[in-house]
Amino acid sequence: MAGYDVTAEVGDADALLAAVAEHRPAVAVVDVRMPPAQSDEGVRAALVIRREWPDTAVLLLSQYVEERYAADLLTTNTGGVGYLLKQRVADVEEFIDALNRVTAGGTVLDPEVVAQLLLRRSSDPLDRLTPREREVLALMAEGRSNSGIARQLVVSDSAVAKHINSIFTKLDLPSVDSDHRRVLAVLRFLSAG
């Protein structure tokens, strides 16, 4: 793979943790389900990686949307994490883009995961958002920059900035030095439900 060296290939979660401890990779690509039980060993290992080696980004792969796993991973840190469906890996450019983004400290969420998380939302301040603001917030949750959101929605960067400021206001996220409002908005969006 261009730009990345594979330092280890493992068969189970214990071997994954040992490999990360030994090699300290920039990113670990982890399957949600790993031997021996094929349940959530990969997710649990990913959570340990984020806690023990926060400089190692984690890109979690899953056959199906499993909201709980995505939510668990997102609560570990504010960046350097991703959750993609395996079907996205077939598109090499999209996979490389996801690797680059999580390695750079960004967050990548499969659009299907974002859609499922949106469906389980309950009535809360997020309900005050307009459909366009929800769309902008969903793209923020996918890890998109303002410019990336503008390109996706075919609007100006300043229009995106206005939507984001409106989102912050409606979610009651004041501008203070101790908090990163963009991260807080995304976390609120993902944890709703």
PDB file of C-alpha atoms in Angstrom:
ATOM      1  CA  MET A   1       0.000   0.000   0.000  1.00  0.00           C
ATOM      2  CA  ALA A   2       1.454   3.355  -1.016  1.00  0.00           C
ATOM      3  CA  GLY A   3       2.742   5.347   1.939  1.00  0.00           C
ATOM      4  CA  TYR A   4       2.202   2.666   4.562  1.00  0.00           C
ATOM      5  CA  ASP A   5       4.322  -0.270   5.704  1.00  0.00           C
ATOM      6  CA  VAL A   6       2.551  -3.259   7.207  1.00  0.00           C
ATOM      7  CA  THR A   7       4.428  -4.010  10.437  1.00  0.00           C
ATOM      8  CA  ALA A   8       2.313  -6.948  11.581  1.00  0.00           C
ATOM      9  CA  GLU A   9      -0.562  -9.180  10.583  1.00  0.00           C
ATOM     10  CA  VAL A  10      -2.256 -10.923  13.486  1.00  0.00           C
ATOM     11  CA  GLY A  11      -4.898 -13.551  14.079  1.00  0.00           C
ATOM     12  CA  ASP A  12      -6.438 -12.506  17.383  1.00  0.00           C
ATOM     13  CA  ALA A  13      -6.851  -9.595  19.774  1.00  0.00           C
ATOM     14  CA  ASP A  14      -4.007 -10.618  22.108  1.00  0.00           C
ATOM     15  CA  ALA A  15      -1.579 -10.766  19.188  1.00  0.00           C
ATOM     16  CA  LEU A  16      -2.872  -7.387  17.994  1.00  0.00           C
ATOM     17  CA  LEU A  17      -2.167  -5.751  21.347  1.00  0.00           C
ATOM     18  CA  ALA A  18       1.294  -7.338  21.489  1.00  0.00           C
ATOM     19  CA  ALA A  19       2.074  -6.105  17.958  1.00  0.00           C
ATOM     20  CA  VAL A  20       0.955  -2.557  18.758  1.00  0.00           C
ATOM     21  CA  ALA A  21       3.028  -2.578  21.959  1.00  0.00           C
ATOM     22  CA  GLU A  22       6.083  -3.776  20.045  1.00  0.00           C
ATOM     23  CA  HIS A  23       5.841  -1.737  16.826  1.00  0.00           C
ATOM     24  CA  ARG A  24       3.886   1.372  17.935  1.00  0.00           C
ATOM     25  CA  PRO A  25       2.341   1.838  14.469  1.00  0.00           C
ATOM     26  CA  ALA A  26       0.813   5.086  13.268  1.00  0.00           C
ATOM     27  CA  VAL A  27      -2.453   3.254  12.617  1.00  0.00           C
ATOM     28  CA  ALA A  28      -3.971  -0.130  13.424  1.00  0.00           C
ATOM     29  CA  VAL A  29      -6.582  -1.549  11.051  1.00  0.00           C
ATOM     30  CA  VAL A  30      -8.799  -3.800  13.173  1.00  0.00           C
ATOM     31  CA  ASP A  31     -11.712  -6.107  12.396  1.00  0.00           C
ATOM     32  CA  VAL A  32     -14.613  -5.766  14.859  1.00  0.00           C
ATOM     33  CA  ARG A  33     -14.865  -9.545  15.159  1.00  0.00           C
ATOM     34  CA  MET A  34     -11.668 -11.464  15.899  1.00  0.00           C
ATOM     35  CA  PRO A  35     -10.874 -15.005  17.071  1.00  0.00           C
ATOM     36  CA  PRO A  36     -11.427 -16.880  19.232  1.00  0.00           C
ATOM     37  CA  ALA A  37     -15.083 -15.946  19.875  1.00  0.00           C
ATOM     38  CA  GLN A  38     -15.702 -13.826  16.751  1.00  0.00           C
ATOM     39  CA  SER A  39     -17.788 -11.408  18.812  1.00  0.00           C
ATOM     40  CA  ASP A  40     -16.406  -8.016  19.847  1.00  0.00           C
ATOM     41  CA  GLU A  41     -12.751  -8.849  20.541  1.00  0.00           C
ATOM     42  CA  GLY A  42     -11.576  -6.387  17.890  1.00  0.00           C
ATOM     43  CA  VAL A  43     -13.561  -3.518  19.372  1.00  0.00           C
ATOM     44  CA  ARG A  44     -12.300  -4.283  22.859  1.00  0.00           C
ATOM     45  CA  ALA A  45      -8.718  -4.392  21.550  1.00  0.00           C
ATOM     46  CA  ALA A  46      -9.262  -1.089  19.708  1.00  0.00           C
ATOM     47  CA  LEU A  47     -10.457   0.522  22.940  1.00  0.00           C
ATOM     48  CA  VAL A  48      -7.333  -0.733  24.740  1.00  0.00           C
ATOM     49  CA  ILE A  49      -5.140   0.626  21.932  1.00  0.00           C
ATOM     50  CA  ARG A  50      -6.752   4.070  22.184  1.00  0.00           C
ATOM     51  CA  ARG A  51      -6.340   4.069  25.967  1.00  0.00           C
ATOM     52  CA  GLU A  52      -2.806   2.627  26.192  1.00  0.00           C
ATOM     53  CA  TRP A  53      -1.279   4.014  22.983  1.00  0.00           C
ATOM     54  CA  PRO A  54      -3.247   7.163  22.108  1.00  0.00           C
ATOM     55  CA  ASP A  55      -0.743   8.076  19.376  1.00  0.00           C
ATOM     56  CA  THR A  56      -1.829   4.993  17.427  1.00  0.00           C
ATOM     57  CA  ALA A  57      -4.882   5.732  15.313  1.00  0.00           C
ATOM     58  CA  VAL A  58      -7.471   2.971  14.931  1.00  0.00           C
ATOM     59  CA  LEU A  59      -9.528   2.168  11.837  1.00  0.00           C
ATOM     60  CA  LEU A  60     -12.197  -0.376  12.742  1.00  0.00           C
ATOM     61  CA  LEU A  61     -13.761  -2.512  10.004  1.00  0.00           C
ATOM     62  CA  SER A  62     -17.117  -4.257  10.256  1.00  0.00           C
ATOM     63  CA  GLN A  63     -19.356  -6.313   8.005  1.00  0.00           C
ATOM     64  CA  TYR A  64     -22.480  -4.608   9.386  1.00  0.00           C
ATOM     65  CA  VAL A  65     -23.375  -1.342  11.086  1.00  0.00           C
ATOM     66  CA  GLU A  66     -23.022  -1.880  14.821  1.00  0.00           C
ATOM     67  CA  GLU A  67     -23.853   1.468  16.397  1.00  0.00           C
ATOM     68  CA  ARG A  68     -22.741   0.491  19.888  1.00  0.00           C
ATOM     69  CA  TYR A  69     -19.230  -0.303  18.672  1.00  0.00           C
ATOM     70  CA  ALA A  70     -18.973   2.973  16.766  1.00  0.00           C
ATOM     71  CA  ALA A  71     -20.213   4.913  19.789  1.00  0.00           C
ATOM     72  CA  ASP A  72     -17.784   3.091  22.115  1.00  0.00           C
ATOM     73  CA  LEU A  73     -14.850   3.883  19.843  1.00  0.00           C
ATOM     74  CA  LEU A  74     -15.837   7.526  19.453  1.00  0.00           C
ATOM     75  CA  THR A  75     -15.987   8.097  23.205  1.00  0.00           C
ATOM     76  CA  THR A  76     -12.345   7.040  23.656  1.00  0.00           C
ATOM     77  CA  ASN A  77     -10.773  10.152  22.245  1.00  0.00           C
ATOM     78  CA  THR A  78     -11.457  13.144  20.050  1.00  0.00           C
ATOM     79  CA  GLY A  79      -9.642  11.950  16.951  1.00  0.00           C
ATOM     80  CA  GLY A  80      -7.540   9.330  15.279  1.00  0.00           C
ATOM     81  CA  VAL A  81     -10.421   6.870  14.993  1.00  0.00           C
ATOM     82  CA  GLY A  82     -12.512   5.470  12.196  1.00  0.00           C
ATOM     83  CA  TYR A  83     -15.294   2.965  11.634  1.00  0.00           C
ATOM     84  CA  LEU A  84     -15.924   1.685   8.110  1.00  0.00           C
ATOM     85  CA  LEU A  85     -18.001  -1.061   6.635  1.00  0.00           C
ATOM     86  CA  LYS A  86     -15.861  -3.653   4.870  1.00  0.00           C
ATOM     87  CA  GLN A  87     -17.545  -2.913   1.558  1.00  0.00           C
ATOM     88  CA  ARG A  88     -15.843   0.515   1.615  1.00  0.00           C
ATOM     89  CA  VAL A  89     -12.428  -1.148   1.738  1.00  0.00           C
ATOM     90  CA  ALA A  90     -13.015  -2.441  -1.789  1.00  0.00           C
ATOM     91  CA  ASP A  91     -12.607   1.147  -2.989  1.00  0.00           C
ATOM     92  CA  VAL A  92      -8.847   1.519  -2.515  1.00  0.00           C
ATOM     93  CA  GLU A  93      -8.873   5.309  -2.858  1.00  0.00           C
ATOM     94  CA  GLU A  94     -11.568   5.633  -0.192  1.00  0.00           C
ATOM     95  CA  PHE A  95      -9.684   3.249   2.094  1.00  0.00           C
ATOM     96  CA  ILE A  96      -6.388   5.162   1.670  1.00  0.00           C
ATOM     97  CA  ASP A  97      -8.252   8.436   2.293  1.00  0.00           C
ATOM     98  CA  ALA A  98      -9.695   6.987   5.518  1.00  0.00           C
ATOM     99  CA  LEU A  99      -6.248   5.772   6.631  1.00  0.00           C
ATOM    100  CA  ASN A 100      -4.732   9.179   5.915  1.00  0.00           C
ATOM    101  CA  ARG A 101      -7.476  10.998   7.802  1.00  0.00           C
ATOM    102  CA  VAL A 102      -7.364   8.866  10.966  1.00  0.00           C
ATOM    103  CA  THR A 103      -3.552   8.837  10.948  1.00  0.00           C
ATOM    104  CA  ALA A 104      -3.640  12.649  10.806  1.00  0.00           C
ATOM    105  CA  GLY A 105      -5.857  12.674  13.917  1.00  0.00           C
ATOM    106  CA  GLY A 106      -9.207  12.906  12.162  1.00  0.00           C
ATOM    107  CA  THR A 107     -12.350  10.884  12.609  1.00  0.00           C
ATOM    108  CA  VAL A 108     -13.849   8.797   9.819  1.00  0.00           C
ATOM    109  CA  LEU A 109     -17.312   7.270   9.988  1.00  0.00           C
ATOM    110  CA  ASP A 110     -18.967   5.235   7.305  1.00  0.00           C
ATOM    111  CA  PRO A 111     -22.023   7.109   5.979  1.00  0.00           C
ATOM    112  CA  GLU A 112     -24.175   4.082   6.883  1.00  0.00           C
ATOM    113  CA  VAL A 113     -22.997   4.318  10.494  1.00  0.00           C
ATOM    114  CA  VAL A 114     -23.870   8.011  10.570  1.00  0.00           C
ATOM    115  CA  ALA A 115     -27.318   7.236   9.117  1.00  0.00           C
ATOM    116  CA  GLN A 116     -27.980   4.554  11.751  1.00  0.00           C
ATOM    117  CA  LEU A 117     -26.860   6.843  14.551  1.00  0.00           C
ATOM    118  CA  LEU A 118     -29.202   9.516  13.193  1.00  0.00           C
ATOM    119  CA  LEU A 119     -32.145   7.114  13.226  1.00  0.00           C
ATOM    120  CA  ARG A 120     -31.769   6.314  16.905  1.00  0.00           C
ATOM    121  CA  ARG A 121     -31.725   9.938  18.032  1.00  0.00           C
ATOM    122  CA  SER A 122     -34.318  10.971  20.584  1.00  0.00           C
ATOM    123  CA  SER A 123     -35.944  14.315  21.142  1.00  0.00           C
ATOM    124  CA  ASP A 124     -33.268  16.747  22.298  1.00  0.00           C
ATOM    125  CA  PRO A 125     -31.596  20.031  21.284  1.00  0.00           C
ATOM    126  CA  LEU A 126     -30.506  18.366  18.058  1.00  0.00           C
ATOM    127  CA  ASP A 127     -34.155  18.482  16.999  1.00  0.00           C
ATOM    128  CA  ARG A 128     -33.797  22.275  16.752  1.00  0.00           C
ATOM    129  CA  LEU A 129     -31.389  21.905  13.847  1.00  0.00           C
ATOM    130  CA  THR A 130     -32.583  22.486  10.308  1.00  0.00           C
ATOM    131  CA  PRO A 131     -32.199  19.647   7.804  1.00  0.00           C
ATOM    132  CA  ARG A 132     -29.180  21.435   6.286  1.00  0.00           C
ATOM    133  CA  GLU A 133     -27.574  21.884   9.728  1.00  0.00           C
ATOM    134  CA  ARG A 134     -28.107  18.183  10.408  1.00  0.00           C
ATOM    135  CA  GLU A 135     -26.468  17.404   7.082  1.00  0.00           C
ATOM    136  CA  VAL A 136     -23.494  19.615   7.988  1.00  0.00           C
ATOM    137  CA  LEU A 137     -23.236  18.007  11.441  1.00  0.00           C
ATOM    138  CA  ALA A 138     -23.381  14.511   9.907  1.00  0.00           C
ATOM    139  CA  LEU A 139     -20.496  15.443   7.604  1.00  0.00           C
ATOM    140  CA  MET A 140     -18.606  16.859  10.596  1.00  0.00           C
ATOM    141  CA  ALA A 141     -19.172  13.478  12.289  1.00  0.00           C
ATOM    142  CA  GLU A 142     -17.637  11.781   9.255  1.00  0.00           C
ATOM    143  CA  GLY A 143     -14.519  13.849   9.932  1.00  0.00           C
ATOM    144  CA  ARG A 144     -14.917  16.338   7.099  1.00  0.00           C
ATOM    145  CA  SER A 145     -13.296  19.765   7.251  1.00  0.00           C
ATOM    146  CA  ASN A 146     -15.276  22.911   6.463  1.00  0.00           C
ATOM    147  CA  SER A 147     -13.829  22.902   2.952  1.00  0.00           C
ATOM    148  CA  GLY A 148     -14.673  19.229   2.530  1.00  0.00           C
ATOM    149  CA  ILE A 149     -18.243  19.872   3.673  1.00  0.00           C
ATOM    150  CA  ALA A 150     -18.519  22.825   1.292  1.00  0.00           C
ATOM    151  CA  ARG A 151     -17.356  20.675  -1.632  1.00  0.00           C
ATOM    152  CA  GLN A 152     -19.750  17.865  -0.688  1.00  0.00           C
ATOM    153  CA  LEU A 153     -22.755  20.208  -0.389  1.00  0.00           C
ATOM    154  CA  VAL A 154     -21.683  22.490  -3.250  1.00  0.00           C
ATOM    155  CA  VAL A 155     -21.792  25.627  -1.103  1.00  0.00           C
ATOM    156  CA  SER A 156     -19.217  28.209  -0.040  1.00  0.00           C
ATOM    157  CA  ASP A 157     -16.891  27.783   2.924  1.00  0.00           C
ATOM    158  CA  SER A 158     -18.552  30.798   4.555  1.00  0.00           C
ATOM    159  CA  ALA A 159     -21.994  29.150   4.235  1.00  0.00           C
ATOM    160  CA  VAL A 160     -20.626  26.093   6.036  1.00  0.00           C
ATOM    161  CA  ALA A 161     -19.107  28.299   8.755  1.00  0.00           C
ATOM    162  CA  LYS A 162     -22.508  29.997   9.257  1.00  0.00           C
ATOM    163  CA  HIS A 163     -24.250  26.625   9.556  1.00  0.00           C
ATOM    164  CA  ILE A 164     -21.658  25.437  12.076  1.00  0.00           C
ATOM    165  CA  ASN A 165     -22.016  28.602  14.174  1.00  0.00           C
ATOM    166  CA  SER A 166     -25.787  28.104  14.141  1.00  0.00           C
ATOM    167  CA  ILE A 167     -25.290  24.484  15.241  1.00  0.00           C
ATOM    168  CA  PHE A 168     -23.102  25.637  18.136  1.00  0.00           C
ATOM    169  CA  THR A 169     -25.736  28.178  19.190  1.00  0.00           C
ATOM    170  CA  LYS A 170     -28.648  25.726  18.991  1.00  0.00           C
ATOM    171  CA  LEU A 171     -26.693  23.098  20.934  1.00  0.00           C
ATOM    172  CA  ASP A 172     -25.723  25.714  23.547  1.00  0.00           C
ATOM    173  CA  LEU A 173     -21.989  25.295  22.979  1.00  0.00           C
ATOM    174  CA  PRO A 174     -20.350  28.605  23.921  1.00  0.00           C
ATOM    175  CA  SER A 175     -16.877  29.509  22.739  1.00  0.00           C
ATOM    176  CA  VAL A 176     -14.497  28.824  25.629  1.00  0.00           C
ATOM    177  CA  ASP A 177     -10.787  28.011  25.611  1.00  0.00           C
ATOM    178  CA  SER A 178     -11.206  24.783  27.566  1.00  0.00           C
ATOM    179  CA  ASP A 179     -13.548  23.099  25.064  1.00  0.00           C
ATOM    180  CA  HIS A 180     -13.447  22.227  21.364  1.00  0.00           C
ATOM    181  CA  ARG A 181     -17.001  23.024  20.220  1.00  0.00           C
ATOM    182  CA  ARG A 182     -16.753  21.048  16.985  1.00  0.00           C
ATOM    183  CA  VAL A 183     -15.829  17.876  18.879  1.00  0.00           C
ATOM    184  CA  LEU A 184     -18.535  18.491  21.494  1.00  0.00           C
ATOM    185  CA  ALA A 185     -21.169  18.990  18.782  1.00  0.00           C
ATOM    186  CA  VAL A 186     -20.161  15.755  17.052  1.00  0.00           C
ATOM    187  CA  LEU A 187     -20.107  13.833  20.341  1.00  0.00           C
ATOM    188  CA  ARG A 188     -23.557  15.144  21.234  1.00  0.00           C
ATOM    189  CA  PHE A 189     -24.780  14.199  17.766  1.00  0.00           C
ATOM    190  CA  LEU A 190     -23.382  10.668  18.016  1.00  0.00           C
ATOM    191  CA  SER A 191     -24.470  10.007  21.581  1.00  0.00           C
ATOM    192  CA  ALA A 192     -28.049  11.186  21.036  1.00  0.00           C
ATOM    193  CA  GLY A 193     -30.582   8.453  21.241  1.00  0.00           C
TER     194      GLY A 193
END
